[in-house]
PDB file of C-alpha atoms in Angstrom:
ATOM      1  CA  MET A 148      -0.018  -0.144   0.239  1.00  0.00           C
ATOM      2  CA  LEU A 149       3.185   2.446   0.797  1.00  0.00           C
ATOM      3  CA  GLY A 150       5.419   1.102  -2.094  1.00  0.00           C
ATOM      4  CA  LYS A 151       6.570   2.303  -5.825  1.00  0.00           C
ATOM      5  CA  GLN A 152       4.247  -0.962  -7.363  1.00  0.00           C
ATOM      6  CA  TYR A 153       0.627  -0.037  -6.162  1.00  0.00           C
ATOM      7  CA  ARG A 154       0.732   3.506  -7.663  1.00  0.00           C
ATOM      8  CA  LYS A 155       2.132   2.186 -10.804  1.00  0.00           C
ATOM      9  CA  ASP A 156      -0.355   0.142 -10.840  1.00  0.00           C
ATOM     10  CA  SER A 157      -3.547   2.180 -10.179  1.00  0.00           C
ATOM     11  CA  ARG A 158      -2.321   4.447 -12.873  1.00  0.00           C
ATOM     12  CA  ALA A 159      -2.594   2.178 -15.020  1.00  0.00           C
ATOM     13  CA  VAL A 160      -6.196   1.596 -14.238  1.00  0.00           C
ATOM     14  CA  ALA A 161      -6.929   4.906 -13.929  1.00  0.00           C
ATOM     15  CA  LYS A 162      -5.717   5.969 -17.336  1.00  0.00           C
ATOM     16  CA  GLU A 163      -6.788   3.295 -19.060  1.00  0.00           C
ATOM     17  CA  ALA A 164     -10.555   3.735 -17.780  1.00  0.00           C
ATOM     18  CA  PHE A 165      -9.033   7.848 -18.803  1.00  0.00           C
ATOM     19  CA  LEU A 166      -8.684   5.933 -22.655  1.00  0.00           C
ATOM     20  CA  TYR A 167     -12.303   4.362 -22.563  1.00  0.00           C
ATOM     21  CA  ALA A 168     -14.137   6.953 -21.025  1.00  0.00           C
ATOM     22  CA  GLN A 169     -13.205   9.181 -23.823  1.00  0.00           C
ATOM     23  CA  SER A 170     -13.887   6.853 -27.119  1.00  0.00           C
ATOM     24  CA  LEU A 171     -17.572   6.760 -25.630  1.00  0.00           C
ATOM     25  CA  LYS A 172     -20.203   8.887 -27.688  1.00  0.00           C
ATOM     26  CA  LEU A 173     -22.556   9.913 -24.473  1.00  0.00           C
ATOM     27  CA  ALA A 174     -26.589   9.871 -25.056  1.00  0.00           C
ATOM     28  CA  GLY A 175     -25.775  13.730 -23.662  1.00  0.00           C
ATOM     29  CA  ASP A 176     -28.551  13.586 -21.033  1.00  0.00           C
ATOM     30  CA  GLY A 177     -27.730  13.381 -17.965  1.00  0.00           C
ATOM     31  CA  LYS A 178     -28.153   9.202 -17.587  1.00  0.00           C
ATOM     32  CA  ASP A 179     -24.569   8.445 -18.238  1.00  0.00           C
ATOM     33  CA  ILE A 180     -23.098   7.415 -14.883  1.00  0.00           C
ATOM     34  CA  TRP A 181     -19.811   5.986 -13.305  1.00  0.00           C
ATOM     35  CA  ILE A 182     -19.962   4.258 -10.421  1.00  0.00           C
ATOM     36  CA  PHE A 183     -17.675   4.940  -8.327  1.00  0.00           C
ATOM     37  CA  ASP A 184     -16.370   2.474  -4.928  1.00  0.00           C
ATOM     38  CA  ILE A 185     -15.242   4.493  -2.151  1.00  0.00           C
ATOM     39  CA  ASP A 186     -13.157   2.553   0.699  1.00  0.00           C
ATOM     40  CA  GLU A 187      -9.963   1.614  -1.487  1.00  0.00           C
ATOM     41  CA  THR A 188     -11.302   3.004  -4.302  1.00  0.00           C
ATOM     42  CA  THR A 189     -11.965   6.779  -3.764  1.00  0.00           C
ATOM     43  CA  LEU A 190     -10.479   7.176  -0.275  1.00  0.00           C
ATOM     44  CA  SER A 191      -7.507   5.764   1.026  1.00  0.00           C
ATOM     45  CA  ASN A 192      -8.176   3.934   4.993  1.00  0.00           C
ATOM     46  CA  THR A 193      -4.239   3.516   5.314  1.00  0.00           C
ATOM     47  CA  PRO A 194      -3.587   5.571   7.830  1.00  0.00           C
ATOM     48  CA  TYR A 195      -6.300   3.557  10.058  1.00  0.00           C
ATOM     49  CA  TYR A 196      -4.204   0.018   8.652  1.00  0.00           C
ATOM     50  CA  ALA A 197      -0.647   1.899   9.601  1.00  0.00           C
ATOM     51  CA  GLN A 198      -2.045   1.961  12.949  1.00  0.00           C
ATOM     52  CA  HIS A 199      -2.983  -1.532  12.997  1.00  0.00           C
ATOM     53  CA  GLY A 200      -0.807  -3.437  11.836  1.00  0.00           C
ATOM     54  CA  PHE A 201      -1.795  -3.963   7.859  1.00  0.00           C
ATOM     55  CA  GLY A 202      -4.229  -6.426   8.603  1.00  0.00           C
ATOM     56  CA  ALA A 203      -1.813  -8.594  10.510  1.00  0.00           C
ATOM     57  CA  GLU A 204      -4.439  -7.275  13.574  1.00  0.00           C
ATOM     58  CA  PRO A 205      -7.678  -8.795  12.749  1.00  0.00           C
ATOM     59  CA  TYR A 206     -10.220  -6.750  12.009  1.00  0.00           C
ATOM     60  CA  ASN A 207     -12.103  -4.579  14.582  1.00  0.00           C
ATOM     61  CA  ALA A 208     -15.778  -3.364  12.666  1.00  0.00           C
ATOM     62  CA  THR A 209     -16.122  -0.740  16.076  1.00  0.00           C
ATOM     63  CA  LEU A 210     -11.989   0.989  15.255  1.00  0.00           C
ATOM     64  CA  PHE A 211     -12.846   1.234  12.135  1.00  0.00           C
ATOM     65  CA  ASP A 212     -15.980   2.582  12.277  1.00  0.00           C
ATOM     66  CA  LYS A 213     -14.481   5.045  14.551  1.00  0.00           C
ATOM     67  CA  TRP A 214     -12.146   5.949  12.024  1.00  0.00           C
ATOM     68  CA  VAL A 215     -14.514   6.440   9.706  1.00  0.00           C
ATOM     69  CA  MET A 216     -16.307   8.658  11.452  1.00  0.00           C
ATOM     70  CA  GLU A 217     -13.164  10.709  11.774  1.00  0.00           C
ATOM     71  CA  GLY A 218     -13.523  11.859   8.215  1.00  0.00           C
ATOM     72  CA  ALA A 219      -9.818  12.194   7.832  1.00  0.00           C
ATOM     73  CA  ALA A 220      -9.241   9.565   4.723  1.00  0.00           C
ATOM     74  CA  PRO A 221      -7.500  10.193   2.193  1.00  0.00           C
ATOM     75  CA  ALA A 222      -8.047  10.416  -1.710  1.00  0.00           C
ATOM     76  CA  LEU A 223      -6.361   7.805  -3.530  1.00  0.00           C
ATOM     77  CA  PRO A 224      -4.938  10.046  -5.954  1.00  0.00           C
ATOM     78  CA  GLU A 225      -5.212   8.326  -9.338  1.00  0.00           C
ATOM     79  CA  SER A 226      -8.969   7.729  -8.722  1.00  0.00           C
ATOM     80  CA  LEU A 227      -9.869  11.630  -8.395  1.00  0.00           C
ATOM     81  CA  TRP A 228      -7.860  12.226 -11.491  1.00  0.00           C
ATOM     82  CA  LEU A 229      -9.719   9.382 -13.215  1.00  0.00           C
ATOM     83  CA  TYR A 230     -13.323  11.331 -11.459  1.00  0.00           C
ATOM     84  CA  ASN A 231     -12.035  14.877 -11.950  1.00  0.00           C
ATOM     85  CA  LYS A 232     -11.544  13.580 -16.447  1.00  0.00           C
ATOM     86  CA  LEU A 233     -14.505  12.265 -16.035  1.00  0.00           C
ATOM     87  CA  LEU A 234     -16.203  15.052 -14.952  1.00  0.00           C
ATOM     88  CA  SER A 235     -14.520  17.190 -18.001  1.00  0.00           C
ATOM     89  CA  LEU A 236     -16.466  14.776 -19.861  1.00  0.00           C
ATOM     90  CA  GLY A 237     -20.004  15.076 -18.863  1.00  0.00           C
ATOM     91  CA  ILE A 238     -19.624  11.338 -16.895  1.00  0.00           C
ATOM     92  CA  LYS A 239     -21.838  11.786 -14.116  1.00  0.00           C
ATOM     93  CA  VAL A 240     -20.803   9.951 -10.754  1.00  0.00           C
ATOM     94  CA  VAL A 241     -22.415   8.115  -8.122  1.00  0.00           C
ATOM     95  CA  PHE A 242     -20.755   6.477  -5.075  1.00  0.00           C
ATOM     96  CA  LEU A 243     -22.057   3.052  -3.819  1.00  0.00           C
ATOM     97  CA  THR A 244     -20.255   2.020  -0.446  1.00  0.00           C
ATOM     98  CA  GLY A 245     -21.050  -1.065   1.757  1.00  0.00           C
ATOM     99  CA  ARG A 246     -20.522   2.074   4.501  1.00  0.00           C
ATOM    100  CA  HIS A 247     -23.503   2.223   6.081  1.00  0.00           C
ATOM    101  CA  GLU A 248     -26.324   4.786   6.202  1.00  0.00           C
ATOM    102  CA  SER A 249     -25.397   6.502   9.664  1.00  0.00           C
ATOM    103  CA  GLN A 250     -21.923   7.683   8.160  1.00  0.00           C
ATOM    104  CA  ARG A 251     -23.825   9.477   5.206  1.00  0.00           C
ATOM    105  CA  ASN A 252     -22.560  13.146   6.852  1.00  0.00           C
ATOM    106  CA  THR A 253     -19.278  11.881   7.342  1.00  0.00           C
ATOM    107  CA  THR A 254     -18.683  10.192   4.080  1.00  0.00           C
ATOM    108  CA  ALA A 255     -20.015  13.308   2.109  1.00  0.00           C
ATOM    109  CA  SER A 256     -17.781  15.193   4.322  1.00  0.00           C
ATOM    110  CA  ASN A 257     -14.360  13.737   3.593  1.00  0.00           C
ATOM    111  CA  LEU A 258     -15.271  13.646   0.046  1.00  0.00           C
ATOM    112  CA  LYS A 259     -15.901  16.990  -0.133  1.00  0.00           C
ATOM    113  CA  ASN A 260     -12.471  17.718   1.788  1.00  0.00           C
ATOM    114  CA  VAL A 261     -10.612  15.664  -0.501  1.00  0.00           C
ATOM    115  CA  GLY A 262     -11.551  16.842  -3.717  1.00  0.00           C
ATOM    116  CA  TYR A 263     -15.147  15.344  -4.611  1.00  0.00           C
ATOM    117  CA  HIS A 264     -16.837  17.808  -5.060  1.00  0.00           C
ATOM    118  CA  ALA A 265     -19.811  16.530  -7.071  1.00  0.00           C
ATOM    119  CA  TRP A 266     -21.711  14.002  -7.558  1.00  0.00           C
ATOM    120  CA  ASN A 267     -25.020  12.736  -9.156  1.00  0.00           C
ATOM    121  CA  LYS A 268     -26.080   9.746  -6.171  1.00  0.00           C
ATOM    122  CA  LEU A 269     -24.200   8.661  -2.526  1.00  0.00           C
ATOM    123  CA  ILE A 270     -25.858   5.403  -1.947  1.00  0.00           C
ATOM    124  CA  LEU A 271     -24.764   3.910   0.859  1.00  0.00           C
ATOM    125  CA  LYS A 272     -26.106   0.129   2.995  1.00  0.00           C
ATOM    126  CA  GLU A 273     -28.720   0.356   4.850  1.00  0.00           C
ATOM    127  CA  PRO A 274     -28.199  -1.989   7.137  1.00  0.00           C
ATOM    128  CA  SER A 275     -32.003  -3.723   7.791  1.00  0.00           C
ATOM    129  CA  LYS A 276     -32.085  -3.959   3.627  1.00  0.00           C
ATOM    130  CA  TYR A 277     -29.308  -5.531   3.360  1.00  0.00           C
ATOM    131  CA  SER A 278     -29.118  -7.921   6.664  1.00  0.00           C
ATOM    132  CA  GLY A 279     -26.890 -10.961   6.256  1.00  0.00           C
ATOM    133  CA  LYS A 280     -26.662 -10.649   2.030  1.00  0.00           C
ATOM    134  CA  THR A 281     -23.219  -9.623   0.263  1.00  0.00           C
ATOM    135  CA  ALA A 282     -21.398  -7.333  -0.612  1.00  0.00           C
ATOM    136  CA  VAL A 283     -22.359  -8.534  -4.858  1.00  0.00           C
ATOM    137  CA  PHE A 284     -25.818  -8.792  -3.342  1.00  0.00           C
ATOM    138  CA  TYR A 285     -26.432  -5.881  -2.124  1.00  0.00           C
ATOM    139  CA  LYS A 286     -24.645  -3.904  -4.895  1.00  0.00           C
ATOM    140  CA  SER A 287     -25.922  -5.625  -7.790  1.00  0.00           C
ATOM    141  CA  LYS A 288     -29.754  -4.168  -6.330  1.00  0.00           C
ATOM    142  CA  GLU A 289     -28.496  -0.693  -6.081  1.00  0.00           C
ATOM    143  CA  ARG A 290     -26.990  -0.451  -9.404  1.00  0.00           C
ATOM    144  CA  GLU A 291     -30.119  -2.592 -11.026  1.00  0.00           C
ATOM    145  CA  MET A 292     -32.365  -0.040  -9.525  1.00  0.00           C
ATOM    146  CA  LEU A 293     -30.116   2.546 -10.853  1.00  0.00           C
ATOM    147  CA  GLU A 294     -31.488   1.197 -13.834  1.00  0.00           C
ATOM    148  CA  LYS A 295     -34.632   0.938 -13.699  1.00  0.00           C
ATOM    149  CA  LYS A 296     -34.210   4.618 -13.164  1.00  0.00           C
ATOM    150  CA  GLY A 297     -33.087   4.993 -16.537  1.00  0.00           C
ATOM    151  CA  TYR A 298     -29.987   5.525 -16.050  1.00  0.00           C
ATOM    152  CA  ARG A 299     -26.757   3.719 -17.778  1.00  0.00           C
ATOM    153  CA  ILE A 300     -23.500   2.187 -16.304  1.00  0.00           C
ATOM    154  CA  ILE A 301     -20.881   2.792 -18.867  1.00  0.00           C
ATOM    155  CA  GLY A 302     -18.584   2.323 -16.363  1.00  0.00           C
ATOM    156  CA  ASN A 303     -17.676   0.499 -12.386  1.00  0.00           C
ATOM    157  CA  MET A 304     -14.399   0.890 -10.491  1.00  0.00           C
ATOM    158  CA  GLY A 305     -13.352  -0.761  -6.945  1.00  0.00           C
ATOM    159  CA  ASP A 306     -10.649  -2.125  -5.250  1.00  0.00           C
ATOM    160  CA  GLN A 307     -12.907  -5.718  -4.253  1.00  0.00           C
ATOM    161  CA  TRP A 308     -14.162  -7.975  -6.571  1.00  0.00           C
ATOM    162  CA  SER A 309     -17.300  -7.867  -5.066  1.00  0.00           C
ATOM    163  CA  ASP A 310     -17.807  -4.236  -7.000  1.00  0.00           C
ATOM    164  CA  LEU A 311     -17.470  -5.511 -10.066  1.00  0.00           C
ATOM    165  CA  LEU A 312     -19.217  -8.972  -9.903  1.00  0.00           C
ATOM    166  CA  GLY A 313     -22.924  -9.678  -9.332  1.00  0.00           C
ATOM    167  CA  THR A 314     -25.625  -8.275 -12.763  1.00  0.00           C
ATOM    168  CA  ASN A 315     -26.105  -4.600 -13.938  1.00  0.00           C
ATOM    169  CA  THR A 316     -22.777  -3.932 -13.581  1.00  0.00           C
ATOM    170  CA  GLY A 317     -21.647  -1.957 -16.153  1.00  0.00           C
ATOM    171  CA  ASN A 318     -20.878  -1.458 -19.974  1.00  0.00           C
ATOM    172  CA  ARG A 319     -17.324  -1.952 -18.906  1.00  0.00           C
ATOM    173  CA  THR A 320     -15.482  -2.519 -15.231  1.00  0.00           C
ATOM    174  CA  PHE A 321     -11.728  -1.420 -13.414  1.00  0.00           C
ATOM    175  CA  LYS A 322     -10.666  -2.898 -10.685  1.00  0.00           C
ATOM    176  CA  LEU A 323      -8.243  -1.394  -8.479  1.00  0.00           C
ATOM    177  CA  PRO A 324      -5.412  -3.359  -6.410  1.00  0.00           C
ATOM    178  CA  ASP A 325      -6.262  -3.642  -2.346  1.00  0.00           C
ATOM    179  CA  PRO A 326      -3.518  -5.760  -0.799  1.00  0.00           C
ATOM    180  CA  MET A 327      -5.126  -5.259   1.956  1.00  0.00           C
ATOM    181  CA  TYR A 328      -8.270  -7.335   2.229  1.00  0.00           C
ATOM    182  CA  TYR A 329     -10.831  -8.552   0.654  1.00  0.00           C
ATOM    183  CA  ILE A 330     -14.634  -9.439   0.801  1.00  0.00           C
ATOM    184  CA  SER A 331     -17.210 -11.721  -0.651  1.00  0.00           C
TER     185      SER A 331
END
């Protein structure tokens, strides 16, 4: 996470995503969207993991949620670069995260404070609605609802396969590296 290869791999994915986005002919109706995950895709939790052994310690949801509520996660520079390029092309952004609805205000402030200043939707997980469901199920259902509202998912970027698999994944997906953890 701190090495040059991680940055290099992230840059390669972001550049490929931008080349793809540049090649698109947008409908111009505001319904062409790009979905970004948040944790380890647009915001980095590296400061948290650095304090907790980079995954050597067992995951502690209470401590991680406390970290999220600090709203101090830095932007992943490659994703922020892509985000700004997509906006300049007229592509609308939707954030789809496994963070809980109770973290909405802090998450929105954190995104804005590090440079993600505009988006169409910020979708957070409602635990009562998705209790016991996998991340793939949750993200598939939320993408399905977006498409039912007339949105076209032209791109989808995440650090976990669960961000990119399932149904309604979009025209093209882009997988960022994440050597820290795996979510099913």
